Coordinates of C-alpha atoms in Angstrom, one line a residue:
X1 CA -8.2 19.3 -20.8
X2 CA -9.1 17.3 -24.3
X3 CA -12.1 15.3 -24.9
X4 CA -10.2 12.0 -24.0
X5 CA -8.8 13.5 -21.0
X6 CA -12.0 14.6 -19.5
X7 CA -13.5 10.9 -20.3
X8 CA -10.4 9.5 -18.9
X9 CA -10.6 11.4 -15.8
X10 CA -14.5 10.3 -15.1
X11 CA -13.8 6.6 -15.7
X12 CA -10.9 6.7 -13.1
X13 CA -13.5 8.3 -10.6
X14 CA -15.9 5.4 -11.3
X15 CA -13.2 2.7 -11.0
X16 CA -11.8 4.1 -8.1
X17 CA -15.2 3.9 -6.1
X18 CA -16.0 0.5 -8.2
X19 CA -13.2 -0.8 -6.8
X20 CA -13.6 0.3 -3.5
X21 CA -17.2 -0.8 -3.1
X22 CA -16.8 -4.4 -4.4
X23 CA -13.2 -5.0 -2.4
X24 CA -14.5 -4.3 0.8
X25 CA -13.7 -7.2 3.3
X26 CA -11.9 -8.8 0.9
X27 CA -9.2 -8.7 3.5
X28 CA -6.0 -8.6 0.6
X29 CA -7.6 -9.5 -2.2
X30 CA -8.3 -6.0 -3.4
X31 CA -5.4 -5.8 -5.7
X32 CA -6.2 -9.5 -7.5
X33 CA -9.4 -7.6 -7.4
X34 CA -8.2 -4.4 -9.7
X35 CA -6.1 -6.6 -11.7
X36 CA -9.4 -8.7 -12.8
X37 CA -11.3 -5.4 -13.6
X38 CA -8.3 -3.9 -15.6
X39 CA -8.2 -7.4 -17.8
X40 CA -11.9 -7.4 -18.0
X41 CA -12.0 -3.5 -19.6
X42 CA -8.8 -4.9 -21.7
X43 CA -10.5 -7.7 -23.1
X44 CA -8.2 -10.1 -21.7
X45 CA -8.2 -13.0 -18.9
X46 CA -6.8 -13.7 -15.9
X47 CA -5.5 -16.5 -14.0
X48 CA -5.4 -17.0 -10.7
X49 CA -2.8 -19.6 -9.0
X50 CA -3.0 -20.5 -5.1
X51 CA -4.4 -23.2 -2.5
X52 CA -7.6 -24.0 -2.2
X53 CA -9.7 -21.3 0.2
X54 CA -7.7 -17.9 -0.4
X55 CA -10.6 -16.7 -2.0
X56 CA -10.2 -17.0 -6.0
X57 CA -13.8 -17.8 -6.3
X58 CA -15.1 -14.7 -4.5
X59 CA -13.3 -12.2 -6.5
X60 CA -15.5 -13.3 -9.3
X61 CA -18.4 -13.1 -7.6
X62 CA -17.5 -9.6 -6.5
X63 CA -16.8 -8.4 -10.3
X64 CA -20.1 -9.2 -11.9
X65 CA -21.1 -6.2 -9.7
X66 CA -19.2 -3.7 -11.7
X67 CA -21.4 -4.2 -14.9
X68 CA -24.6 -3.5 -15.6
X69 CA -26.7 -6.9 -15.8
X70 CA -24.1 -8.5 -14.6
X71 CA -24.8 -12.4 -15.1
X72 CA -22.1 -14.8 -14.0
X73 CA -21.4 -18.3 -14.0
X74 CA -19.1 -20.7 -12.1
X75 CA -17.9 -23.7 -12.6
X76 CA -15.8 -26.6 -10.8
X77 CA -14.1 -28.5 -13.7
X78 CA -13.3 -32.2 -13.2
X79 CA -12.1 -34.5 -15.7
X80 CA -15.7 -36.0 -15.9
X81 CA -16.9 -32.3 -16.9
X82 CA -19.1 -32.4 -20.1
X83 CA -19.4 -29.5 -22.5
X84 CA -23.2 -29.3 -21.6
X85 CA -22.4 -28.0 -18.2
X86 CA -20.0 -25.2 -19.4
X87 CA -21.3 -24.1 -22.3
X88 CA -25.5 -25.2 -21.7
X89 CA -27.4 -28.7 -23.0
X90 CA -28.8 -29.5 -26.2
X91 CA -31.8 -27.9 -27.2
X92 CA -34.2 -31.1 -27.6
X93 CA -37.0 -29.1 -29.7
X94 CA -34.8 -27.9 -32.0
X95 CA -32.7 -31.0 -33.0
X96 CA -36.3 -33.3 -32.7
X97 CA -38.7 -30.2 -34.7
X98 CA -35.6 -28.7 -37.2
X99 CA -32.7 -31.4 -36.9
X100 CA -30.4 -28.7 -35.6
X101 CA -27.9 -29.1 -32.8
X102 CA -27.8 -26.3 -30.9
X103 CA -26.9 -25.3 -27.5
X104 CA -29.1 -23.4 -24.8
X105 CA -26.5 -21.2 -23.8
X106 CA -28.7 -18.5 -21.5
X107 CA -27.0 -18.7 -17.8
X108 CA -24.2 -20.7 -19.4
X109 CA -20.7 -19.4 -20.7
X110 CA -21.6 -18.0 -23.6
X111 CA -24.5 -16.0 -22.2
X112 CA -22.7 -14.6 -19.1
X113 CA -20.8 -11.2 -18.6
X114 CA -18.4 -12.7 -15.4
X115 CA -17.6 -16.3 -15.9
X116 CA -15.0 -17.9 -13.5
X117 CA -13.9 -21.7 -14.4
X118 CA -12.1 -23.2 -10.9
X119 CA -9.5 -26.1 -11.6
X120 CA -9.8 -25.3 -15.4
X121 CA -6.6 -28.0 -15.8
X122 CA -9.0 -30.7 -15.4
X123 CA -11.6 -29.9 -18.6
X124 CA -11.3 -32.3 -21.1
X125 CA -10.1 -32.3 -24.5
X126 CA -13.7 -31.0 -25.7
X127 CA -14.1 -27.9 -23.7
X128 CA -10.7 -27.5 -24.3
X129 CA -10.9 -26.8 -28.1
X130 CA -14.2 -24.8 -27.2
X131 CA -12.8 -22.6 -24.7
X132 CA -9.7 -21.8 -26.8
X133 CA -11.9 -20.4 -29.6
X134 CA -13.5 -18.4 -27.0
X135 CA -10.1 -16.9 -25.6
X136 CA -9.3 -16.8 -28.9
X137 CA -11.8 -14.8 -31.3
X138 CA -14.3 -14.2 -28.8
X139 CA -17.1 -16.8 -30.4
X140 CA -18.3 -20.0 -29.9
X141 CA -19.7 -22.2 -32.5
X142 CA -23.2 -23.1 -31.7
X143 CA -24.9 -25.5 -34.4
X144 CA -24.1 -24.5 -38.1
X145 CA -23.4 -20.5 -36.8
X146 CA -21.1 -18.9 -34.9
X147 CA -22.3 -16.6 -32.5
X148 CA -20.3 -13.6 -30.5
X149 CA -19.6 -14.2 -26.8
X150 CA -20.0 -11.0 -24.5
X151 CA -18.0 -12.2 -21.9
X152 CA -16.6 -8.9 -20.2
X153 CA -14.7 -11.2 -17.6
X154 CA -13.0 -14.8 -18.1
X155 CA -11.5 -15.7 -14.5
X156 CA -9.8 -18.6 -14.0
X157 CA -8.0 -20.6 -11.5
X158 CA -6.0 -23.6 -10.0
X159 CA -4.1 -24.9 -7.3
X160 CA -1.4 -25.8 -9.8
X161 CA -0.2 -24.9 -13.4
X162 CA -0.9 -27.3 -16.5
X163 CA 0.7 -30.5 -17.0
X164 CA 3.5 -30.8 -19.6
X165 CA 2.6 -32.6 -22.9
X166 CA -0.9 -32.7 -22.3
X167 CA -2.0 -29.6 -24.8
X168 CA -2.7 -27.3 -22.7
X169 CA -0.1 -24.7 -23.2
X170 CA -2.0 -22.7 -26.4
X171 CA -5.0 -22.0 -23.2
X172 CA -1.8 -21.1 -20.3
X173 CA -0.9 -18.3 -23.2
X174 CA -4.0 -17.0 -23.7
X175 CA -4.6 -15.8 -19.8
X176 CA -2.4 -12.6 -20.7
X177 CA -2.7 -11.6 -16.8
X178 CA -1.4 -14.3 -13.6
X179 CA -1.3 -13.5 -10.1
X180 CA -0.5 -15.7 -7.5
X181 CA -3.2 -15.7 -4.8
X182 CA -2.1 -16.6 -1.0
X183 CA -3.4 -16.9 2.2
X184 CA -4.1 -13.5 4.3
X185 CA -0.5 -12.4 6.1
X186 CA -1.1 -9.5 7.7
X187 CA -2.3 -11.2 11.2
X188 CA -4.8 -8.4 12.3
X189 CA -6.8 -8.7 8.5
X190 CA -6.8 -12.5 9.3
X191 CA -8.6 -11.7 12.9
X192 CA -10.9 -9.4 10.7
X193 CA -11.9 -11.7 8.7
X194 CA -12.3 -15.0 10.9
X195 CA -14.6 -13.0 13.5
X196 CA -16.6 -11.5 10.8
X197 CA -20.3 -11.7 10.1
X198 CA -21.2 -13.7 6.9
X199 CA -20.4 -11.5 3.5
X200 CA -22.7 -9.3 2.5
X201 CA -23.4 -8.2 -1.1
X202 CA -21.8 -5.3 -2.3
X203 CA -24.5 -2.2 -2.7
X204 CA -23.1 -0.6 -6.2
X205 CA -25.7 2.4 -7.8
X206 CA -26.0 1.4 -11.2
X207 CA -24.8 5.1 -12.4
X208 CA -21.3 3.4 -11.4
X209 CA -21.4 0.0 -13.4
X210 CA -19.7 -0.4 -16.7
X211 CA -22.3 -0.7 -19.9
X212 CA -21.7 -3.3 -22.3
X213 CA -21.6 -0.3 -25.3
X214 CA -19.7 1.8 -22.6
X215 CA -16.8 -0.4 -22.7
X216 CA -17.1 -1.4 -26.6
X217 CA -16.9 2.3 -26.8
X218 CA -13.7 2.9 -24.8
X219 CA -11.5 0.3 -27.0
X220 CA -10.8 2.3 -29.9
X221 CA -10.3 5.4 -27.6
X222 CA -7.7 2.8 -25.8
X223 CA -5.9 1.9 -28.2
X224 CA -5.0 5.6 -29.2
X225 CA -3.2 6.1 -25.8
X226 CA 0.2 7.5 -26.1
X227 CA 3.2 5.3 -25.4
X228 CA 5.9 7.1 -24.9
X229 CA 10.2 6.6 -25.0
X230 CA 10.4 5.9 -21.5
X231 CA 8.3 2.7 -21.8
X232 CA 10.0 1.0 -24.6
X233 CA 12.9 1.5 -23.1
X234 CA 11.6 -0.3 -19.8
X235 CA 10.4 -3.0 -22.1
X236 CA 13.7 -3.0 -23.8
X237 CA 15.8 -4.0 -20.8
X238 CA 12.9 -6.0 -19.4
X239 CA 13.2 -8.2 -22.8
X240 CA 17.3 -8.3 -22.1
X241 CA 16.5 -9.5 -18.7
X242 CA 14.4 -12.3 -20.2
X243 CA 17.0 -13.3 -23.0
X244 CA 19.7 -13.1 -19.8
X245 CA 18.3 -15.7 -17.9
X246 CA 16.7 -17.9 -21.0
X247 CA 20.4 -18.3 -22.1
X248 CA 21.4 -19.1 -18.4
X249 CA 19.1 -21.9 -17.6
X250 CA 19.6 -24.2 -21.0
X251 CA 20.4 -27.3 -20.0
X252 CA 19.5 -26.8 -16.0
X253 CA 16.2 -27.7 -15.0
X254 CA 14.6 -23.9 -14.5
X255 CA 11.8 -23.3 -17.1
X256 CA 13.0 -20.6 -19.5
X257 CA 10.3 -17.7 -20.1
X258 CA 8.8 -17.1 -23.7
X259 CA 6.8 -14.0 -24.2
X260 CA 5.7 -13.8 -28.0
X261 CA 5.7 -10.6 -29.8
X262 CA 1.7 -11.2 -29.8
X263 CA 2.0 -11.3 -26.2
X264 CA 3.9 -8.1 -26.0
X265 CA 1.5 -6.4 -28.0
X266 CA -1.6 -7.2 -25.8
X267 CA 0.7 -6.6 -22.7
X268 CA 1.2 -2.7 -24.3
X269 CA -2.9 -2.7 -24.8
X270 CA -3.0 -3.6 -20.8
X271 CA -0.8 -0.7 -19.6
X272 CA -2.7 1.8 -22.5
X273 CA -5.9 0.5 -20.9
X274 CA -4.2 1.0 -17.2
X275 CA -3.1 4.5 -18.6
X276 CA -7.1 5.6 -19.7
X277 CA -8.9 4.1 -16.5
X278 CA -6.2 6.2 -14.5
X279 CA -7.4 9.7 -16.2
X280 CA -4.4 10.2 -18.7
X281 CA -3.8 9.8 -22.6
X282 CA -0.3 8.5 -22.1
X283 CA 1.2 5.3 -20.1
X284 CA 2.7 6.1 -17.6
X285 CA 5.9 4.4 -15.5
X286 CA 3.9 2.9 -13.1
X287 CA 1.6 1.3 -15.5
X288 CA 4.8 -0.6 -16.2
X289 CA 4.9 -2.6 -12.9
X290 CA 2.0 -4.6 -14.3
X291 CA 3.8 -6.6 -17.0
X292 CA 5.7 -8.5 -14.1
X293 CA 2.3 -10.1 -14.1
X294 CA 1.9 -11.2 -17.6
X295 CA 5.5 -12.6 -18.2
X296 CA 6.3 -15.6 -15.8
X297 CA 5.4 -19.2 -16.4
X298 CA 6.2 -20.8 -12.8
X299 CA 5.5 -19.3 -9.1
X300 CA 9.5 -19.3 -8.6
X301 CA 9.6 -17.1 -11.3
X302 CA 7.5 -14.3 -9.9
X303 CA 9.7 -12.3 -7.6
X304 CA 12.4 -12.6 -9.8
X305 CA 10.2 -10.9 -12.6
X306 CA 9.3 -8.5 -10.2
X307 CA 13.2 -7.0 -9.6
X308 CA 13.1 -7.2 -13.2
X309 CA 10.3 -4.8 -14.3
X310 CA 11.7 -2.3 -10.9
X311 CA 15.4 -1.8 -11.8
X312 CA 14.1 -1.1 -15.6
X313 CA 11.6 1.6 -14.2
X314 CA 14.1 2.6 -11.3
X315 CA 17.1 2.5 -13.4
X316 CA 16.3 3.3 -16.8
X317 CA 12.4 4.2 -17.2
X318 CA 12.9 8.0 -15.5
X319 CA 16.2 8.3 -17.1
X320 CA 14.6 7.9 -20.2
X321 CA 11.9 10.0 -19.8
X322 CA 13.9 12.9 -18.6
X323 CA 17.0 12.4 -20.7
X324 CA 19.2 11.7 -18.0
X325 CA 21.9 10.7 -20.7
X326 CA 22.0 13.4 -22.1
X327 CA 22.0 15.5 -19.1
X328 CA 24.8 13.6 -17.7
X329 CA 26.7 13.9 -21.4
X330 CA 25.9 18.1 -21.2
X331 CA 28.1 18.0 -17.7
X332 CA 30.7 16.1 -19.0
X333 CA 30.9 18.4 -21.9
X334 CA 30.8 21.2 -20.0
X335 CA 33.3 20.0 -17.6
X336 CA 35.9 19.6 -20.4
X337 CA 35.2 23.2 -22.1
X338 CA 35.6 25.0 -18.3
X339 CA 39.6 22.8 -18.3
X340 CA 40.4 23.6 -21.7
X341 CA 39.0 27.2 -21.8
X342 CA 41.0 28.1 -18.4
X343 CA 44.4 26.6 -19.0
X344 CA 47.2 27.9 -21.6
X345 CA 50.1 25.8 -22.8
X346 CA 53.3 25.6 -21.5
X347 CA 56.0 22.8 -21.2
X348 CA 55.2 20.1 -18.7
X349 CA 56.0 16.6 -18.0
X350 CA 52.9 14.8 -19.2
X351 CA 51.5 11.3 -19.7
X352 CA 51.3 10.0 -23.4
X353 CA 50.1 6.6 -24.6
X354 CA 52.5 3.9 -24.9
X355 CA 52.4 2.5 -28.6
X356 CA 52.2 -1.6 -28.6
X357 CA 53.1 -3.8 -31.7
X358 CA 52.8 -0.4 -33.6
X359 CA 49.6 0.2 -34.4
X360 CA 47.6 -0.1 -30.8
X361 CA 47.1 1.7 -27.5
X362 CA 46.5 -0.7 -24.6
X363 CA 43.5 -0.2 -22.3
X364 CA 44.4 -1.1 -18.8
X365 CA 42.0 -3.3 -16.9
X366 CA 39.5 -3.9 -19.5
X367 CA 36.7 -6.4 -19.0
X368 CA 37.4 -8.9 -22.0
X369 CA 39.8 -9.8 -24.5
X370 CA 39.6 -6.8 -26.9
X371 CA 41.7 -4.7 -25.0
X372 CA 43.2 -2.8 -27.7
X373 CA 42.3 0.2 -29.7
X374 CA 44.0 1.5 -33.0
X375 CA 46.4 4.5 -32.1
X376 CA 45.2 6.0 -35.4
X377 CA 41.3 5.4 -34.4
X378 CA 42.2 7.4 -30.7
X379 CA 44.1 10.3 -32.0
X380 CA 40.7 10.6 -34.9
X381 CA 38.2 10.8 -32.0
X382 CA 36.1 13.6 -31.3
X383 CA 34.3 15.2 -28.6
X384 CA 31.2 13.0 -28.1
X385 CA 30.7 9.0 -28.0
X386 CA 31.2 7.2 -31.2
X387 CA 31.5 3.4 -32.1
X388 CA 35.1 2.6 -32.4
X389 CA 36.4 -1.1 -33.0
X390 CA 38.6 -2.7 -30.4
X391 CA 41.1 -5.8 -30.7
X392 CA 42.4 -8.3 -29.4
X393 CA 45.9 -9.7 -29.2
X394 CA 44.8 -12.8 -31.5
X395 CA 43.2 -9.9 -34.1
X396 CA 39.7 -10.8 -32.6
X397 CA 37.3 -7.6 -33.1
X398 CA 34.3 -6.2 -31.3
X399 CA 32.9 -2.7 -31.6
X400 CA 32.3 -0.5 -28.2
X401 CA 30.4 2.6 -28.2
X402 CA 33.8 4.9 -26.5
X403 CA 34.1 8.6 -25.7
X404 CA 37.6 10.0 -25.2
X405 CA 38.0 11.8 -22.0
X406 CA 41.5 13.0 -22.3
X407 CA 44.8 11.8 -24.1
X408 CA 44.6 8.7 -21.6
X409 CA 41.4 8.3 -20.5
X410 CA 38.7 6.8 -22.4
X411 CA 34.8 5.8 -21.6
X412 CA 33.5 2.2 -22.7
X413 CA 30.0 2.1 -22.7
X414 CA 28.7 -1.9 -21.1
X415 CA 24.8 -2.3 -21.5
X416 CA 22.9 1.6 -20.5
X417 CA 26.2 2.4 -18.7
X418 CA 29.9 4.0 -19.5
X419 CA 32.7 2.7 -17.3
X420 CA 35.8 5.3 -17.4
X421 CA 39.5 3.3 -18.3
X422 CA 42.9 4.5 -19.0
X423 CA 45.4 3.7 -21.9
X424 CA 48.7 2.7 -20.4
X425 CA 51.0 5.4 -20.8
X426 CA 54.4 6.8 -20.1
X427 CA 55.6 10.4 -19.2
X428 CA 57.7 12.7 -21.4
X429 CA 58.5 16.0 -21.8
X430 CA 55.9 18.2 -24.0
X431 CA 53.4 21.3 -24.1
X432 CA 50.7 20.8 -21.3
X433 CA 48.2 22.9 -19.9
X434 CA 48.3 25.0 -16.9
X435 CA 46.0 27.4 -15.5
X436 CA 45.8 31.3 -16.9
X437 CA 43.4 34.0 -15.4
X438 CA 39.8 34.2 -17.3
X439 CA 38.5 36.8 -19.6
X440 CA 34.9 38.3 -19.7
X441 CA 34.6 36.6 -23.1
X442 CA 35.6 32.9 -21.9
X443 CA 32.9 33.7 -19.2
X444 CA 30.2 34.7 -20.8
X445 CA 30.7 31.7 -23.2
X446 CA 31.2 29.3 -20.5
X447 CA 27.9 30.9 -18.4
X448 CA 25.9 30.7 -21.2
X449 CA 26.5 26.9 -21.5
X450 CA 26.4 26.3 -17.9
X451 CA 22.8 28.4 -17.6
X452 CA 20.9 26.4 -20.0
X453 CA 21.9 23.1 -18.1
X454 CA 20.4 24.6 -15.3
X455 CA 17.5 25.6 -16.7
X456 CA 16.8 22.1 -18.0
X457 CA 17.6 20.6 -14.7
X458 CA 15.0 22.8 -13.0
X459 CA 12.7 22.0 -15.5
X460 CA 12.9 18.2 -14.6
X461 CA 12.9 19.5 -10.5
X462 CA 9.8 21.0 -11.4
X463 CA 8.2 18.2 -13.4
X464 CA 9.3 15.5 -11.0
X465 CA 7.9 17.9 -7.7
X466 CA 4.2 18.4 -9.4
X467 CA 4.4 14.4 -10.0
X468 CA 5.0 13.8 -6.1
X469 CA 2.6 16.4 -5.3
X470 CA -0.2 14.6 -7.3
X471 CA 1.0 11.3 -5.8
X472 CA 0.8 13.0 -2.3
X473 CA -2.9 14.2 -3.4
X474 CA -3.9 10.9 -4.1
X475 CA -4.9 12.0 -8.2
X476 CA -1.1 10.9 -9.5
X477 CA -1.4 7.0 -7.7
X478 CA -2.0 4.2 -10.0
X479 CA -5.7 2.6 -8.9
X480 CA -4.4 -0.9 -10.1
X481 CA -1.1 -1.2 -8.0
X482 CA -0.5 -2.4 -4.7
X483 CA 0.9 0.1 -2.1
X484 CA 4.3 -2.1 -2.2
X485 CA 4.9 -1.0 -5.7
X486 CA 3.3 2.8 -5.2
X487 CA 6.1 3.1 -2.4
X488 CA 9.2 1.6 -5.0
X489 CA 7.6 4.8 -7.6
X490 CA 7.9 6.9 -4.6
X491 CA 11.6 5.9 -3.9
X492 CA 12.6 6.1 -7.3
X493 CA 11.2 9.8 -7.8
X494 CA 13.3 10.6 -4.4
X495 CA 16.1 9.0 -6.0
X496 CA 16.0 10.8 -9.2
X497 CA 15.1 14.1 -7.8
X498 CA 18.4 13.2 -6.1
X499 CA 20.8 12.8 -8.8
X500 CA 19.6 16.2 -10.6
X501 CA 20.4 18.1 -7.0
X502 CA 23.4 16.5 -7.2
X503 CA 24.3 17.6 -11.0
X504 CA 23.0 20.8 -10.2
X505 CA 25.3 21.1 -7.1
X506 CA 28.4 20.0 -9.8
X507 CA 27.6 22.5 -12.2
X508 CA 27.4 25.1 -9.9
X509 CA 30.7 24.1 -8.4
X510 CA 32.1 24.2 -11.8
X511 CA 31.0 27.7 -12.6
X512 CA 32.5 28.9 -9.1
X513 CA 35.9 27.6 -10.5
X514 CA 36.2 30.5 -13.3
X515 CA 34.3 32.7 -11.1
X516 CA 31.3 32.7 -13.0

């Protein structure tokens, strides 16, 4: 295990039993919980949306527990709110002795670790411009210096989001994590926590609280956590998904979603910082499920984000990261060398393509108007996808990514996918193929192809079965998700480990046809 490993793996021990201790009868709130300790270790803030009384105020209190000398401060901002109660009064002696105005900031904002600001909407224009300097660059301008604010934790909340046209929206950006905070659902954690006793403090031994230098210390180590294919490619379709429904809503009254590339960039810092707390030097997939909470602007937004950022990971995260494309291609290509290698010619009514306005093949039932593909382009393809221009009947062009499957049959690929299609075509007589008995040279030629698909495809089995035994273990479980989206990684594993039984079953099937 390397150096980073081994620190990874002891911070994930601490912040598992961190977590534990401070979100105990916190009756559903553990998870806003996680999400505020994960920003905090980040650098970054969180928001909190939800009705008064769900407990937004508490989880702040509860945080200031996991650092060492842990001074927080709370505030209740109403639009009479001065700058002396959030960031401390005037020092009298030093504007009367040295004619300096200065702030006392001790047990104010800028002398506090964990500092949660309730109904933030309502600050004036004043602590406003203070507080974005704060979010910003991490100083505040005291008198004639600026001085460094070592605020581990900015929390914030509201009952509502920030009025329109009121300047507020450069602060909304800058609270990189949002969670929507309700009122308890599950009916016997609502008895629990209406009969309980009042809350006690949380007992944490001080061996398990975060250091101020700790933490400074983790950040470069952070930010040389791997990030591999898989996740960009999540990203990628998550991004689509965003443009999708951005280009959908003009000129309706949904609010589209803008996510900034310097947004992007401190949402990859939050899963690299996910991926080190959890004990590993690379993000993982289920990191991933924490962007849904750093991309939408509106509460109606939030489950819609969330099928977003699952059919990515589902669909296209594992395929990714176990090359599932080209796995699938491999069969395919195998598939065509067991029919051509096991069939002679002879004379045969076959179907050819029909030439239209003669230069084109038509493709029947094509999505689109570009339906038509030069007969000169078809008969020049090779094994393999390539990008191949289609027309249409107007002279209208648009390039596909296309494979050809046969003298008839083509595949078009549409977004991550390939959709099979057929040219139309007539019959006529001409040498076909029929099937002729194999020789030992076809079949070791054909097993040698078939074997090292199979020994990938185990490979992945194997990978993918130590991943749900971890998981099962407890060790492979991501400390900062909820058990809703640890049960949609589960599925999706099942799923996979699914489709690589079933090419395994077709490329055994295959070899059973030449008797391999």
């Amino acid at each position: 295990m390397s150096e980073l490993s081994n620190l990874a793996y002891d911070v994930r021990k601490r912040s598992k039993k961190l977590l534990g201790l401070l979100g105990e009868d916190l009756h559903e709130k553990e998870d806003v919980l996680s999400l505020a300790m994960l920003s905090a270790i980040a650098g970054e803030s969180i928001f909190m949306l939800g009705p008064p009384g769900v407990g937004k105020s508490m989880i702040a209190r509860r945080l200031k527990y996991a650092f060492k000398g842990g001074d927080s401060f709370e505030y209740l901002m109403n639009r009479f709110s001065t700058p002396d109660e959030i960031f401390g009064p005037i020092s009298i002696s030093k504007l009367s002795k040295e004619d300096k105005y200065e702030r006392l900031t001790d047990n104010y904002l800028p002398g506090s670790s964990v500092v949660f600001l309730d109904e933030i909407w309502k600050a004036g224009p004043s602590i406003q411009n203070a507080l974005l300097t704060v979010l910003n660059e991490k100083v505040f301008r005291n008198g004639d210096q600026e001085i460094e604010v070592k605020v581990h934790a900015l929390l914030s909340a509201s009952n509502e989001l920030p009025a329109k046209g009121e300047g507020l929206e450069a602060i909304w950006d800058r609270f990189l994590v949002r969670v929507y905070v309700d009122r308890i659902i599950d009916e016997q954690k609502f008895f629990d926590m209406i009969t309980s006793s009042k809350l006690t403090t949380p007992i944490v031994d001080e061996s398990l609280k975060f250091d101020e230098t700790e933490v400074d210390g983790w950040s470069p180590i952070i930010d040389t956590v791997k990030v591999p294919q898989e996740i960009l490619s999540v990203i990628s379709i998550v991004r689509k998904y965003i443009e999708r429904y951005n280009q959908s809503s003009k000129g309706e009254n949904e609010e589209s979603i803008y996510v900034s590339d310097r947004r992007w960039h401190k949402i990859v810092r939050l899963l690299r910082t996910s991926a080190f707390m959890n004990g590993r030097d690379r993000i993982d997939l289920s990191d991933c499920f924490l962007i849904s909470n750093c991309i939408w602007h509106t509460p109606d937004q939030i489950d819609m984000v969330r099928q977003w950022v699952t059919r990515a990971v589902q669909k296209y995260g594992w395929s990714a990261k176990y090359s599932m494309e080209t796995v699938r291609s491999q069969l395919v290509s195998f598939e065509k060398d067991v029919d051509s290698m096991t069939k002679e010619e002879k004379e045969l009514l076959i179907e050819t393509p029909t030439i239209i306005d003669d230069d084109y093949y038509m493709i029947e039932n094509f999505i689109g108007i570009n339906n038509r593909i030069l007969a000169d382009d078809f008969e020049m393809m090779g094994r393999g996808a390539s990008d191949v221009m289609l027309y249409s009947s107007t002279g209208r062009t648009e390039t596909f990514t296309i494979g050809k499957i046969s003298d008839i049959e083509i595949e078009v690929r549409m977004g991550h996918e390939y959709h099979k299609y057929q040219l139309r075509s007539s019959k006529e007589q001409r040498l076909g193929k029929v099937a002729r008995s194999i020789t030992d040279d076809v079949k070791v030629q054909l097993n040698k192809e078939a074997d090292l698909l199979l020994k990938y495809l185990d490979k992945i089995s194997t990978e993918i079965e130590e991943v749900r035994h971890s998981r099962e273990e407890g060790v492979g479980k991501n400390i900062f998700l909820s058990e809703n989206w640890r049960s949609l990684i589960d599925e999706s594993l099942n799923d996979l480990w699914k489709q690589i039984l079933n090419y395994k079953l077709q490329t055994e099937k295959l070899k059973r046809s030449y008797g391999g």
